């Protein structure tokens, strides 16, 4: 029941956002509908607290998030009604200075959409994709750490090799650049990439990032090969191969490998079995079927032999 009414609230949130963009329209009906949903959320929260108790209710993160949004919506709505009275048919929030409060109501209504994420574990394929993304974040720390080290090494080598190689013209202005038609289109000078250089560490990191995302990386390579030597192309090509080609392929391979592994293990399993696969990570659970449990007589014998227990 609660999940079905949540779908209606998503529609209501969209109506509120759409209506509030045109203040010439009547805003009383969306606000009344919004108030009805706030009261429903209060009823839902009270029912859960009555059923689970305070400790049981607060033991679920979803309930904490839902309760926080419900109380926040209720406080904002009461503040609007107390400060500016009940809205009438031609009420305009911009004319009464309640724009900030109304924008906050819209924001909280959009946050309610995140309640929809709770259905992901109940759908097998969506649960598989979500678990793959979560595991990817866990495994991404080592991957990102290596990338940071490579960034640092290439930045240091770039500063050592190309520091001060390209010097911008003195008192350069944007008008002078645009009016100078002698510059070849698409070059380092014509694009105004003067701040992207190896004169300091921060600028070197930005330049390497531009090359990594293939943002006119040929302009940087051509400029430094003209201002220094042709051997500078080896530096930029090696960084392009390392970051844009090899690193992106490793990242995609990491995603596919994780997804294929989980798909193979859960191909013939239910949603409950998928959850079991996630939590079967201890040695005892993995080899539970091969472990022979001791009998009751053996346990009693071991207890009687314990030096610190007196069972007589």
CSV table of C-alpha atoms in Angstrom, one decimal:
chain,number,residue,atom,x,y,z
A,1,UNK,CA,0.0,0.0,0.0
A,2,UNK,CA,2.7,2.4,1.0
A,3,UNK,CA,4.7,1.7,-2.2
A,4,UNK,CA,1.7,2.3,-4.5
A,5,UNK,CA,0.9,5.6,-2.9
A,6,UNK,CA,4.6,6.6,-3.3
A,7,UNK,CA,4.1,6.4,-7.0
A,8,UNK,CA,1.3,8.9,-6.8
A,9,UNK,CA,3.5,11.2,-4.8
A,10,UNK,CA,6.2,11.1,-7.5
A,11,UNK,CA,3.5,12.4,-9.9
A,12,UNK,CA,2.5,15.1,-7.4
A,13,UNK,CA,6.1,16.2,-7.0
A,14,UNK,CA,6.4,16.6,-10.8
A,15,UNK,CA,3.2,18.6,-10.9
A,16,UNK,CA,4.4,20.9,-8.1
A,17,UNK,CA,7.7,21.5,-9.9
A,18,UNK,CA,5.9,22.2,-13.2
A,19,UNK,CA,3.3,24.4,-11.7
A,20,UNK,CA,5.8,26.5,-9.6
A,21,UNK,CA,7.6,27.5,-12.8
A,22,UNK,CA,4.6,29.5,-13.9
A,23,UNK,CA,3.4,31.7,-11.1
A,24,UNK,CA,0.5,33.0,-13.1
A,25,UNK,CA,-1.3,29.7,-12.6
A,26,UNK,CA,-3.2,28.7,-9.4
A,27,UNK,CA,-0.9,27.2,-6.8
A,28,UNK,CA,-3.6,26.3,-4.2
A,29,UNK,CA,-4.5,22.9,-5.7
A,30,UNK,CA,-0.9,21.5,-5.8
A,31,UNK,CA,-0.3,22.8,-2.3
A,32,UNK,CA,-3.4,21.1,-1.0
A,33,UNK,CA,-2.4,17.9,-2.7
A,34,UNK,CA,1.1,18.3,-1.2
A,35,UNK,CA,-0.4,18.8,2.2
A,36,UNK,CA,-2.5,15.6,1.9
A,37,UNK,CA,0.6,13.6,1.0
A,38,UNK,CA,2.5,15.1,4.0
A,39,UNK,CA,-0.4,14.0,6.3
A,40,UNK,CA,-0.2,10.5,4.7
A,41,UNK,CA,3.5,10.4,5.4
A,42,UNK,CA,2.9,11.4,9.0
A,43,UNK,CA,0.4,8.6,9.2
A,44,UNK,CA,2.8,6.1,7.7
A,45,UNK,CA,5.6,7.2,10.1
A,46,UNK,CA,3.2,6.9,13.1
A,47,UNK,CA,2.1,3.4,12.0
A,48,UNK,CA,5.7,2.2,11.7
A,49,UNK,CA,6.7,3.7,15.1
A,50,UNK,CA,3.7,2.0,16.7
A,51,UNK,CA,4.5,-1.3,15.0
A,52,UNK,CA,8.3,-1.4,15.5
A,53,UNK,CA,8.8,0.9,18.4
A,54,UNK,CA,11.3,3.8,18.4
A,55,UNK,CA,14.4,1.5,18.4
A,56,UNK,CA,13.0,-0.7,15.7
A,57,UNK,CA,12.0,2.3,13.6
A,58,UNK,CA,15.4,4.0,13.9
A,59,UNK,CA,17.2,0.7,13.2
A,60,UNK,CA,16.4,1.1,9.4
A,61,UNK,CA,18.2,3.9,7.5
A,62,UNK,CA,15.2,4.1,5.1
A,63,UNK,CA,12.9,5.0,8.0
A,64,UNK,CA,15.4,7.7,9.2
A,65,UNK,CA,15.5,9.3,5.8
A,66,UNK,CA,11.7,9.1,5.3
A,67,UNK,CA,11.1,10.5,8.7
A,68,UNK,CA,13.5,13.4,8.2
A,69,UNK,CA,11.9,14.3,4.9
A,70,UNK,CA,8.4,14.1,6.4
A,71,UNK,CA,9.2,16.3,9.4
A,72,UNK,CA,11.0,18.8,7.1
A,73,UNK,CA,8.1,19.0,4.7
A,74,UNK,CA,5.6,19.4,7.6
A,75,UNK,CA,7.6,22.3,9.2
A,76,UNK,CA,8.0,24.1,5.8
A,77,UNK,CA,4.3,23.7,5.0
A,78,UNK,CA,3.2,25.0,8.5
A,79,UNK,CA,5.7,27.9,8.2
A,80,UNK,CA,4.1,28.9,4.9
A,81,UNK,CA,0.6,28.7,6.2
A,82,UNK,CA,1.3,30.5,9.5
A,83,UNK,CA,3.3,33.3,7.8
A,84,UNK,CA,1.2,33.9,4.7
A,85,UNK,CA,-2.2,32.4,5.6
A,86,UNK,CA,-3.9,29.7,3.7
A,87,UNK,CA,-3.4,30.1,-0.1
A,88,UNK,CA,-6.3,31.2,-2.2
A,89,UNK,CA,-7.0,30.7,-5.9
A,90,UNK,CA,-4.8,33.5,-7.2
A,91,UNK,CA,-2.0,33.3,-4.6
A,92,UNK,CA,1.4,34.3,-6.0
A,93,UNK,CA,4.4,33.3,-3.9
A,94,UNK,CA,6.7,35.8,-5.7
A,95,UNK,CA,4.5,38.7,-4.7
A,96,UNK,CA,4.5,37.8,-1.0
A,97,UNK,CA,8.2,37.0,-0.6
A,98,UNK,CA,7.7,33.3,0.1
A,99,UNK,CA,9.8,32.3,-2.9
A,100,UNK,CA,12.6,30.7,-0.7
A,101,UNK,CA,10.1,28.7,1.3
A,102,UNK,CA,8.3,27.4,-1.8
A,103,UNK,CA,11.6,26.5,-3.4
A,104,UNK,CA,12.6,24.5,-0.3
A,105,UNK,CA,9.2,22.7,-0.5
A,106,UNK,CA,10.0,21.8,-4.2
A,107,UNK,CA,13.4,20.6,-3.2
A,108,UNK,CA,12.2,18.3,-0.5
A,109,UNK,CA,9.5,16.9,-2.8
A,110,UNK,CA,12.2,16.1,-5.3
A,111,UNK,CA,14.2,14.3,-2.6
A,112,UNK,CA,11.2,12.1,-1.9
A,113,UNK,CA,11.9,10.5,-5.3
A,114,UNK,CA,14.9,8.8,-3.6
A,115,UNK,CA,12.4,6.6,-1.7
A,116,UNK,CA,11.9,4.8,-5.0
A,117,UNK,CA,15.4,3.3,-4.6
A,118,UNK,CA,14.1,0.9,-1.9
A,119,UNK,CA,12.6,-1.3,-4.6
A,120,UNK,CA,15.9,-2.1,-6.2
A,121,UNK,CA,16.8,-5.1,-3.9
A,122,UNK,CA,13.4,-6.7,-4.8
A,123,UNK,CA,14.2,-6.8,-8.5
A,124,UNK,CA,16.8,-9.4,-9.4
A,125,UNK,CA,18.4,-7.6,-12.4
A,126,UNK,CA,18.4,-4.2,-10.7
A,127,UNK,CA,19.8,-5.7,-7.5
A,128,UNK,CA,22.6,-7.3,-9.6
A,129,UNK,CA,23.5,-4.0,-11.3
A,130,UNK,CA,23.3,-2.1,-8.0
A,131,UNK,CA,25.6,-4.7,-6.2
A,132,UNK,CA,28.0,-4.5,-9.1
A,133,UNK,CA,28.3,-0.7,-8.8
A,134,UNK,CA,28.7,-0.9,-5.0
A,135,UNK,CA,31.5,-3.5,-5.4
A,136,UNK,CA,33.1,-1.3,-8.0
A,137,UNK,CA,33.3,1.6,-5.6
A,138,UNK,CA,35.0,-0.7,-3.1
A,139,UNK,CA,37.5,-2.0,-5.7
A,140,UNK,CA,38.0,1.5,-7.1
A,141,UNK,CA,40.3,2.7,-4.3
A,142,UNK,CA,43.3,0.7,-5.4
A,143,UNK,CA,42.5,1.6,-9.1
A,144,UNK,CA,42.3,5.3,-8.3
A,145,UNK,CA,45.4,5.2,-6.1
A,146,UNK,CA,47.5,3.9,-9.0
A,147,UNK,CA,46.0,6.6,-11.3
A,148,UNK,CA,47.1,9.3,-8.8
A,149,UNK,CA,50.6,7.9,-8.7
A,150,UNK,CA,50.8,7.9,-12.5
A,151,UNK,CA,49.5,11.4,-12.6
A,152,UNK,CA,52.1,12.5,-10.1
A,153,UNK,CA,55.0,10.9,-12.0
A,154,UNK,CA,54.0,12.3,-15.4
A,155,UNK,CA,53.4,15.8,-13.9
A,156,UNK,CA,56.9,15.8,-12.3
A,157,UNK,CA,58.5,14.6,-15.5
A,158,UNK,CA,56.5,17.2,-17.5
A,159,UNK,CA,57.7,20.1,-15.2
A,160,UNK,CA,61.2,18.8,-15.4
A,161,UNK,CA,61.1,18.6,-19.2
A,162,UNK,CA,58.9,21.5,-20.3
A,163,UNK,CA,58.9,24.1,-17.5
A,164,UNK,CA,59.1,27.6,-19.1
A,165,UNK,CA,59.1,26.2,-22.6
A,166,UNK,CA,56.0,28.2,-23.7
A,167,UNK,CA,55.9,31.8,-22.5
A,168,UNK,CA,52.7,33.8,-23.2
A,169,UNK,CA,53.1,37.2,-24.9
A,170,UNK,CA,53.2,40.1,-22.5
A,171,UNK,CA,49.9,42.0,-21.8
A,172,UNK,CA,47.9,39.6,-23.8
A,173,UNK,CA,44.3,40.5,-24.3
A,174,UNK,CA,41.3,38.6,-25.7
A,175,UNK,CA,40.6,41.3,-28.3
A,176,UNK,CA,44.1,41.0,-29.6
A,177,UNK,CA,43.8,37.2,-29.9
A,178,UNK,CA,40.5,37.3,-31.8
A,179,UNK,CA,41.6,40.1,-34.1
A,180,UNK,CA,44.8,38.4,-35.1
A,181,UNK,CA,43.9,36.3,-38.1
A,182,UNK,CA,47.6,35.2,-38.6
A,183,UNK,CA,47.2,32.4,-36.1
A,184,UNK,CA,46.3,29.1,-37.6
A,185,UNK,CA,42.9,27.8,-36.5
A,186,UNK,CA,43.0,25.0,-33.9
A,187,UNK,CA,46.5,25.7,-32.6
A,188,UNK,CA,47.6,26.3,-29.1
A,189,UNK,CA,48.0,30.0,-29.6
A,190,UNK,CA,44.6,30.5,-31.4
A,191,UNK,CA,42.7,28.5,-28.7
A,192,UNK,CA,44.3,30.6,-25.9
A,193,UNK,CA,45.7,27.6,-24.0
A,194,UNK,CA,48.4,29.8,-22.4
A,195,UNK,CA,47.4,28.9,-18.7
A,196,UNK,CA,47.7,25.1,-19.6
A,197,UNK,CA,51.4,24.6,-19.2
A,198,UNK,CA,54.0,22.8,-17.1
A,199,UNK,CA,55.2,25.9,-15.2
A,200,UNK,CA,53.6,24.6,-11.9
A,201,UNK,CA,52.2,21.4,-10.5
A,202,UNK,CA,48.5,22.5,-10.6
A,203,UNK,CA,48.7,23.6,-14.3
A,204,UNK,CA,50.5,20.4,-15.2
A,205,UNK,CA,47.7,18.3,-13.6
A,206,UNK,CA,45.1,20.2,-15.6
A,207,UNK,CA,47.0,19.8,-18.8
A,208,UNK,CA,47.4,16.1,-18.3
A,209,UNK,CA,43.6,15.8,-17.5
A,210,UNK,CA,42.9,17.6,-20.8
A,211,UNK,CA,45.0,15.1,-22.7
A,212,UNK,CA,43.4,12.2,-20.8
A,213,UNK,CA,39.8,13.2,-21.8
A,214,UNK,CA,41.1,13.9,-25.4
A,215,UNK,CA,40.3,17.6,-25.2
A,216,UNK,CA,42.3,18.9,-28.1
A,217,UNK,CA,45.3,16.9,-27.0
A,218,UNK,CA,46.9,17.2,-30.4
A,219,UNK,CA,47.1,21.0,-29.9
A,220,UNK,CA,49.2,20.6,-26.8
A,221,UNK,CA,51.4,18.0,-28.5
A,222,UNK,CA,51.9,20.1,-31.6
A,223,UNK,CA,52.7,23.3,-29.5
A,224,UNK,CA,55.3,21.6,-27.3
A,225,UNK,CA,56.9,19.9,-30.2
A,226,UNK,CA,57.3,23.3,-32.0
A,227,UNK,CA,58.6,25.1,-28.9
A,228,UNK,CA,61.0,22.4,-27.8
A,229,UNK,CA,61.8,19.3,-30.0
A,230,UNK,CA,60.0,16.6,-31.9
A,231,UNK,CA,60.8,14.2,-29.1
A,232,UNK,CA,58.2,15.9,-27.0
A,233,UNK,CA,55.6,13.9,-28.9
A,234,UNK,CA,56.8,10.7,-27.2
A,235,UNK,CA,55.8,12.2,-23.8
A,236,UNK,CA,52.3,13.2,-24.9
A,237,UNK,CA,51.6,10.0,-26.9
A,238,UNK,CA,52.8,7.8,-24.0
A,239,UNK,CA,50.5,9.7,-21.6
A,240,UNK,CA,47.6,9.4,-24.0
A,241,UNK,CA,48.1,5.7,-24.4
A,242,UNK,CA,48.5,5.2,-20.6
A,243,UNK,CA,45.5,7.3,-19.5
A,244,UNK,CA,43.0,7.4,-22.3
A,245,UNK,CA,43.5,4.0,-23.8
A,246,UNK,CA,44.9,1.6,-21.2
A,247,UNK,CA,43.2,3.1,-18.2
A,248,UNK,CA,39.8,3.4,-19.7
A,249,UNK,CA,40.0,-0.2,-21.0
A,250,UNK,CA,41.0,-1.4,-17.5
A,251,UNK,CA,38.1,0.5,-16.0
A,252,UNK,CA,35.6,-1.0,-18.4
A,253,UNK,CA,37.2,-4.5,-17.9
A,254,UNK,CA,36.8,-4.1,-14.1
A,255,UNK,CA,33.1,-3.3,-14.6
A,256,UNK,CA,32.5,-6.2,-17.0
A,257,UNK,CA,34.4,-8.7,-14.9
A,258,UNK,CA,32.5,-7.9,-11.8
A,259,UNK,CA,29.2,-8.0,-13.5
A,260,UNK,CA,29.9,-11.3,-15.3
A,261,UNK,CA,31.1,-12.9,-12.1
A,262,UNK,CA,27.9,-11.9,-10.3
A,263,UNK,CA,25.7,-12.9,-13.3
A,264,UNK,CA,27.2,-16.4,-13.4
A,265,UNK,CA,26.7,-16.9,-9.7
A,266,UNK,CA,23.1,-15.6,-9.7
A,267,UNK,CA,21.9,-16.8,-13.1
A,268,UNK,CA,19.7,-19.5,-11.7
A,269,UNK,CA,19.1,-18.0,-8.3
A,270,UNK,CA,16.2,-16.0,-6.8
A,271,UNK,CA,16.5,-12.6,-5.2
A,272,UNK,CA,17.0,-14.2,-1.8
A,273,UNK,CA,19.8,-16.4,-3.1
A,274,UNK,CA,21.5,-13.3,-4.6
A,275,UNK,CA,21.5,-11.8,-1.1
A,276,UNK,CA,22.9,-15.0,0.3
A,277,UNK,CA,25.7,-14.9,-2.3
A,278,UNK,CA,26.6,-11.4,-1.1
A,279,UNK,CA,26.9,-12.4,2.5
A,280,UNK,CA,28.6,-15.9,2.1
A,281,UNK,CA,32.0,-14.5,2.6
A,282,UNK,CA,33.3,-16.3,5.7
A,283,UNK,CA,35.2,-19.5,5.7
A,284,UNK,CA,32.7,-21.2,8.0
A,285,UNK,CA,29.8,-20.4,5.6
A,286,UNK,CA,31.7,-21.4,2.5
A,287,UNK,CA,32.7,-24.9,3.9
A,288,UNK,CA,29.7,-25.4,6.1
A,289,UNK,CA,28.6,-28.5,4.2
A,290,UNK,CA,32.0,-30.2,4.5
A,291,UNK,CA,32.4,-29.5,8.2
A,292,UNK,CA,31.3,-32.3,10.6
A,293,UNK,CA,29.7,-31.0,13.7
A,294,UNK,CA,30.6,-32.7,17.1
A,295,UNK,CA,28.1,-34.8,18.9
A,296,UNK,CA,26.5,-33.9,22.2
A,297,UNK,CA,28.6,-36.5,24.1
A,298,UNK,CA,31.8,-35.0,22.7
A,299,UNK,CA,30.8,-31.5,23.7
A,300,UNK,CA,30.0,-32.6,27.3
A,301,UNK,CA,33.2,-34.5,27.5
A,302,UNK,CA,35.2,-31.4,26.4
A,303,UNK,CA,33.3,-29.2,28.9
A,304,UNK,CA,34.0,-31.6,31.8
A,305,UNK,CA,37.7,-31.5,30.9
A,306,UNK,CA,37.8,-27.7,30.9
A,307,UNK,CA,40.0,-26.5,33.8
A,308,UNK,CA,37.9,-23.4,34.6
A,309,UNK,CA,34.5,-25.0,34.6
A,310,UNK,CA,32.9,-27.0,37.4
A,311,UNK,CA,29.8,-28.8,36.2
A,312,UNK,CA,29.3,-31.1,39.2
